[in-house]
């Protein structure tokens, strides 16, 4: 019952702990009504201040001045009803009212100016400095665009006071001023303390992160922009008081070409379309939305489904019309009120800005609403084609054939165009191109190659069989033989790629390929490479016929080498197992080496040395598997040299990537990085749409990690995830993002890691390894905990514990112990003690089955610490009981079971017990525990020096503050300082010296 002032105050306190939102605001309004019934206005003052806070932080700026008017009336009539804190708030919140009045276009400028004048009068009467008043005059000038320079000087040159906005908020306004002046460099320099988290408050850094996004992009600092988007958006998502910032994030998505991410943001913020309590912020939200929607329209997505105001479905075009119809009159209302065009001009400038980046900036996120109607996310555009595509059909076909003979990857685009034009049925057949069946055969070969790159081997084999039948009918034996050989060789690839689970009959394939080699020998005798055409189809190649025959002969040789590689690889993987049909490894190795040597020698003899490069890649692969890295590297470098000799630079990427993998395995990341960049550059320069860019960028991410280049790793892993998305490879995209999150977390960027993981772990496909997902969820839980979001962290860890419980016992191992213990610690940090105790017992039960001593002991120490801090009713005895249990876990281990630093665990147990006893005033017991901690850490040698120094610090404090033995404490610190210097820990020595000087002074 809220029938006493005390009950209402307690209800206000509870409401203050709730997150800002409609529920908190409604409760605050109800509590004001209740407080009005009491005779004394003390409680009403408190309730009105709480209500005003709710209005301020949920964007209800129309209502905030009304609440303050009532507060001001009470201040004027019964100032004794205000506590010292509340009296301070009266003057503090004058600023809130000014900014709220600026938000409302119906409020005349004269009234706002009069309010600022009243603020000045009251400040002067109360003997407060007027720097905050100057700040309000500047905000008015900035908003209207009138007298800005003078107002800024009057504000910026005055010293801060206790009533000034917090330092972080003032920094934001300084930066915003420079930005309005068109100086990105000065704005970002001013913003740096906030963006670096040296300054902060409840509104910062998230407000500055949103507003700094475009200046960062314009300044070429895309990595920072990515990070601030990831971390900043989480803080403003769905918050009505931050709707302007949501608009800036939408604008960022447009300018960084992240349309899928923008659609997701709109879907998460639909209520903001109806949040009109702060009209100026609402205008910023609408403008950011309009910028984003216009970008979608430019990309041709007028009819794409998009999230708009609740209650109906929207397309992009419909929502854009709706947003413009609301935003334009709203901007005009501000300009009418202000007597300037500043608000409208700023809005028009935002709308007129072209996308800043030419290519999408990979964010590392999985846009969960990216695949709406008509590919709604506007997937990233493919790289522009660098190969000219002739309009004349006959020229188009001849150019496709020429590029195919050269092995140039851009033939893919031309053959695709040939197929499209034939499918239109508008191209009359040109007899100079040969029979129609010839084109049909060539297109079947092209489709087969596309299917191979998609790992659809069975379908590719079927297309090759179709091509072979066409070539046979056309009396083109070399082409038919090459197609047949490729078909049989592809069948030797692992059956798992086709999903039927049946092992290929490689012995039969070997026999068939040998028969084809004999057939080739006969054919060479009957139809030499430079003999006359055998018919109309071969005649269509004219002077290129010899090259066509040679390349098909080498293709046959390549197929033999490929099949031999597949068979030997399978046999090597089964060495030591009882496998049928794998063949004798030595015999297969001999066959493989002969096939590679023959291909290399024939390619050189016939003038096509680059044709040997793939064979050398096969050999390098098998050498690397056997650990012969130097020999494998030699093969790959020889392959690259052959490609260079043949002047076929477009064939460099794949052996370069394979060599980079080999170099990474030898811990040579810089060389690997250079090769991978070269491979990507070659693929772009020569228009190779078939190079698997996702895996290539993944390797670059790994190389950057080895080089301790966290920013590079983040950039490349983000790009890898985006490329896997484009290839519709959801499983690989998730694995790339999990690796990205791991890099972010290990480099201390927990908020970035959390943002990536939250988007990644939603609806993960079943193809992803459950253990990999579990590691991702563990990283997410730990990241949320590091961000002090304890309840979401605990929920994630508890869900993970439930998942692990369902694993087979042999897979579960110590994982359940780990997860349950971490969940217990996190729940304790959230002060959810009943759930924490349950998780604690669950961890102990799991530990009994699959021991994890270090983590269980850590859990017990953390419970001792947190019990003392937050469970006052349980106090010292409960904390000591947790530590006794930690000692028991240690004591239960035999020396043979200790695969961790037992000395460290003992030392930390003693250290924590010393602190618990000291907090309880039991100093005589505490000092021996601190000294026991010092002795235990002594056992750790160099590794124990830092925890030992901390134990010395606590011992000295106990001696001086608890036992009044200053001289002994100073002596202890002096000796420990010297030890730290000798051990190479000057910072630890400085900490001890600072305490020593303090004790001497006292």
PDB file of N, CA and C in Angstrom, residues 480-521:
ATOM      1  N   UNK A 480      36.027 -34.820 -77.286  1.00  0.00           N
ATOM      2  CA  UNK A 480      35.223 -35.849 -76.634  1.00  0.00           C
ATOM      3  C   UNK A 480      36.047 -36.596 -75.590  1.00  0.00           C
ATOM      4  N   UNK A 481      37.310 -36.916 -75.951  1.00  0.00           N
ATOM      5  CA  UNK A 481      38.166 -37.650 -75.030  1.00  0.00           C
ATOM      6  C   UNK A 481      38.455 -36.812 -73.773  1.00  0.00           C
ATOM      7  N   UNK A 482      38.703 -35.530 -73.959  1.00  0.00           N
ATOM      8  CA  UNK A 482      38.982 -34.659 -72.805  1.00  0.00           C
ATOM      9  C   UNK A 482      37.768 -34.550 -71.891  1.00  0.00           C
ATOM     10  N   UNK A 483      36.572 -34.402 -72.480  1.00  0.00           N
ATOM     11  CA  UNK A 483      35.356 -34.295 -71.661  1.00  0.00           C
ATOM     12  C   UNK A 483      35.112 -35.591 -70.901  1.00  0.00           C
ATOM     13  N   UNK A 484      35.324 -36.730 -71.566  1.00  0.00           N
ATOM     14  CA  UNK A 484      35.118 -38.021 -70.914  1.00  0.00           C
ATOM     15  C   UNK A 484      36.118 -38.221 -69.766  1.00  0.00           C
ATOM     16  N   UNK A 485      37.369 -37.820 -69.991  1.00  0.00           N
ATOM     17  CA  UNK A 485      38.386 -37.972 -68.948  1.00  0.00           C
ATOM     18  C   UNK A 485      38.061 -37.100 -67.729  1.00  0.00           C
ATOM     19  N   UNK A 486      37.644 -35.880 -67.979  1.00  0.00           N
ATOM     20  CA  UNK A 486      37.275 -35.011 -66.851  1.00  0.00           C
ATOM     21  C   UNK A 486      36.094 -35.591 -66.083  1.00  0.00           C
ATOM     22  N   UNK A 487      35.123 -36.133 -66.816  1.00  0.00           N
ATOM     23  CA  UNK A 487      33.952 -36.721 -66.170  1.00  0.00           C
ATOM     24  C   UNK A 487      34.357 -37.860 -65.236  1.00  0.00           C
ATOM     25  N   UNK A 488      35.237 -38.755 -65.735  1.00  0.00           N
ATOM     26  CA  UNK A 488      35.641 -39.879 -64.899  1.00  0.00           C
ATOM     27  C   UNK A 488      36.529 -39.408 -63.745  1.00  0.00           C
ATOM     28  N   UNK A 489      37.403 -38.437 -63.988  1.00  0.00           N
ATOM     29  CA  UNK A 489      38.287 -37.943 -62.920  1.00  0.00           C
ATOM     30  C   UNK A 489      37.480 -37.260 -61.821  1.00  0.00           C
ATOM     31  N   UNK A 490      36.468 -36.503 -62.204  1.00  0.00           N
ATOM     32  CA  UNK A 490      35.639 -35.824 -61.186  1.00  0.00           C
ATOM     33  C   UNK A 490      34.909 -36.858 -60.336  1.00  0.00           C
ATOM     34  N   UNK A 491      34.565 -37.981 -60.943  1.00  0.00           N
ATOM     35  CA  UNK A 491      33.881 -39.020 -60.184  1.00  0.00           C
ATOM     36  C   UNK A 491      34.776 -39.571 -59.080  1.00  0.00           C
ATOM     37  N   UNK A 492      36.089 -39.382 -59.226  1.00  0.00           N
ATOM     38  CA  UNK A 492      37.031 -39.864 -58.210  1.00  0.00           C
ATOM     39  C   UNK A 492      37.079 -38.959 -56.989  1.00  0.00           C
ATOM     40  N   UNK A 493      36.453 -37.785 -57.086  1.00  0.00           N
ATOM     41  CA  UNK A 493      36.438 -36.870 -55.938  1.00  0.00           C
ATOM     42  C   UNK A 493      35.604 -37.477 -54.817  1.00  0.00           C
ATOM     43  N   UNK A 494      35.815 -37.062 -53.572  1.00  0.00           N
ATOM     44  CA  UNK A 494      35.072 -37.650 -52.448  1.00  0.00           C
ATOM     45  C   UNK A 494      33.571 -37.612 -52.659  1.00  0.00           C
ATOM     46  N   UNK A 495      32.928 -38.754 -52.419  1.00  0.00           N
ATOM     47  CA  UNK A 495      31.483 -38.854 -52.647  1.00  0.00           C
ATOM     48  C   UNK A 495      30.703 -37.945 -51.728  1.00  0.00           C
ATOM     49  N   UNK A 496      31.283 -37.566 -50.599  1.00  0.00           N
ATOM     50  CA  UNK A 496      30.553 -36.722 -49.646  1.00  0.00           C
ATOM     51  C   UNK A 496      30.149 -35.409 -50.272  1.00  0.00           C
ATOM     52  N   UNK A 497      30.903 -34.976 -51.300  1.00  0.00           N
ATOM     53  CA  UNK A 497      30.550 -33.716 -51.937  1.00  0.00           C
ATOM     54  C   UNK A 497      29.229 -33.835 -52.688  1.00  0.00           C
ATOM     55  N   UNK A 498      28.883 -35.037 -53.091  1.00  0.00           N
ATOM     56  CA  UNK A 498      27.600 -35.232 -53.756  1.00  0.00           C
ATOM     57  C   UNK A 498      26.537 -35.746 -52.800  1.00  0.00           C
ATOM     58  N   UNK A 499      26.936 -36.100 -51.607  1.00  0.00           N
ATOM     59  CA  UNK A 499      25.968 -36.417 -50.571  1.00  0.00           C
ATOM     60  C   UNK A 499      25.413 -37.811 -50.578  1.00  0.00           C
ATOM     61  N   UNK A 500      25.916 -38.721 -51.447  1.00  0.00           N
ATOM     62  CA  UNK A 500      25.322 -40.066 -51.439  1.00  0.00           C
ATOM     63  C   UNK A 500      26.057 -41.019 -50.499  1.00  0.00           C
ATOM     64  N   UNK A 501      27.221 -40.588 -49.994  1.00  0.00           N
ATOM     65  CA  UNK A 501      27.927 -41.380 -48.989  1.00  0.00           C
ATOM     66  C   UNK A 501      28.593 -42.623 -49.526  1.00  0.00           C
ATOM     67  N   UNK A 502      28.586 -42.822 -50.851  1.00  0.00           N
ATOM     68  CA  UNK A 502      29.191 -44.028 -51.431  1.00  0.00           C
ATOM     69  C   UNK A 502      30.609 -43.719 -51.901  1.00  0.00           C
ATOM     70  N   UNK A 503      31.552 -44.533 -51.498  1.00  0.00           N
ATOM     71  CA  UNK A 503      32.935 -44.327 -51.920  1.00  0.00           C
ATOM     72  C   UNK A 503      33.058 -44.606 -53.412  1.00  0.00           C
ATOM     73  N   UNK A 504      33.744 -43.752 -54.161  1.00  0.00           N
ATOM     74  CA  UNK A 504      33.891 -43.996 -55.603  1.00  0.00           C
ATOM     75  C   UNK A 504      34.778 -45.216 -55.864  1.00  0.00           C
ATOM     76  N   UNK A 505      34.493 -45.880 -56.963  1.00  0.00           N
ATOM     77  CA  UNK A 505      35.305 -47.043 -57.358  1.00  0.00           C
ATOM     78  C   UNK A 505      36.521 -46.512 -58.120  1.00  0.00           C
ATOM     79  N   UNK A 506      37.539 -46.120 -57.354  1.00  0.00           N
ATOM     80  CA  UNK A 506      38.689 -45.457 -57.976  1.00  0.00           C
ATOM     81  C   UNK A 506      39.516 -46.419 -58.814  1.00  0.00           C
ATOM     82  N   UNK A 507      39.529 -47.708 -58.463  1.00  0.00           N
ATOM     83  CA  UNK A 507      40.272 -48.676 -59.273  1.00  0.00           C
ATOM     84  C   UNK A 507      39.676 -48.749 -60.674  1.00  0.00           C
ATOM     85  N   UNK A 508      38.354 -48.753 -60.740  1.00  0.00           N
ATOM     86  CA  UNK A 508      37.687 -48.795 -62.048  1.00  0.00           C
ATOM     87  C   UNK A 508      37.961 -47.510 -62.830  1.00  0.00           C
ATOM     88  N   UNK A 509      37.953 -46.383 -62.120  1.00  0.00           N
ATOM     89  CA  UNK A 509      38.237 -45.104 -62.780  1.00  0.00           C
ATOM     90  C   UNK A 509      39.658 -45.114 -63.331  1.00  0.00           C
ATOM     91  N   UNK A 510      40.597 -45.651 -62.541  1.00  0.00           N
ATOM     92  CA  UNK A 510      41.994 -45.741 -62.973  1.00  0.00           C
ATOM     93  C   UNK A 510      42.103 -46.554 -64.270  1.00  0.00           C
ATOM     94  N   UNK A 511      41.387 -47.664 -64.307  1.00  0.00           N
ATOM     95  CA  UNK A 511      41.424 -48.524 -65.495  1.00  0.00           C
ATOM     96  C   UNK A 511      40.872 -47.779 -66.716  1.00  0.00           C
ATOM     97  N   UNK A 512      39.770 -47.074 -66.522  1.00  0.00           N
ATOM     98  CA  UNK A 512      39.168 -46.333 -67.644  1.00  0.00           C
ATOM     99  C   UNK A 512      40.105 -45.245 -68.148  1.00  0.00           C
ATOM    100  N   UNK A 513      40.765 -44.540 -67.234  1.00  0.00           N
ATOM    101  CA  UNK A 513      41.667 -43.467 -67.651  1.00  0.00           C
ATOM    102  C   UNK A 513      42.879 -44.022 -68.394  1.00  0.00           C
ATOM    103  N   UNK A 514      43.364 -45.187 -67.948  1.00  0.00           N
ATOM    104  CA  UNK A 514      44.476 -45.813 -68.669  1.00  0.00           C
ATOM    105  C   UNK A 514      44.058 -46.175 -70.092  1.00  0.00           C
ATOM    106  N   UNK A 515      42.846 -46.646 -70.239  1.00  0.00           N
ATOM    107  CA  UNK A 515      42.340 -46.966 -71.573  1.00  0.00           C
ATOM    108  C   UNK A 515      42.252 -45.692 -72.429  1.00  0.00           C
ATOM    109  N   UNK A 516      41.869 -44.581 -71.816  1.00  0.00           N
ATOM    110  CA  UNK A 516      41.800 -43.311 -72.561  1.00  0.00           C
ATOM    111  C   UNK A 516      43.184 -42.851 -72.994  1.00  0.00           C
ATOM    112  N   UNK A 517      44.201 -43.098 -72.156  1.00  0.00           N
ATOM    113  CA  UNK A 517      45.564 -42.752 -72.553  1.00  0.00           C
ATOM    114  C   UNK A 517      45.989 -43.551 -73.777  1.00  0.00           C
ATOM    115  N   UNK A 518      45.638 -44.832 -73.801  1.00  0.00           N
ATOM    116  CA  UNK A 518      45.962 -45.651 -74.975  1.00  0.00           C
ATOM    117  C   UNK A 518      45.210 -45.145 -76.204  1.00  0.00           C
ATOM    118  N   UNK A 519      43.967 -44.750 -75.978  1.00  0.00           N
ATOM    119  CA  UNK A 519      43.169 -44.207 -77.081  1.00  0.00           C
ATOM    120  C   UNK A 519      43.802 -42.919 -77.601  1.00  0.00           C
ATOM    121  N   UNK A 520      44.337 -42.110 -76.693  1.00  0.00           N
ATOM    122  CA  UNK A 520      44.991 -40.863 -77.108  1.00  0.00           C
ATOM    123  C   UNK A 520      46.220 -41.154 -77.955  1.00  0.00           C
ATOM    124  N   UNK A 521      46.991 -42.183 -77.581  1.00  0.00           N
ATOM    125  CA  UNK A 521      48.161 -42.547 -78.379  1.00  0.00           C
ATOM    126  C   UNK A 521      47.758 -42.923 -79.803  1.00  0.00           C
TER     127      UNK A 521
END
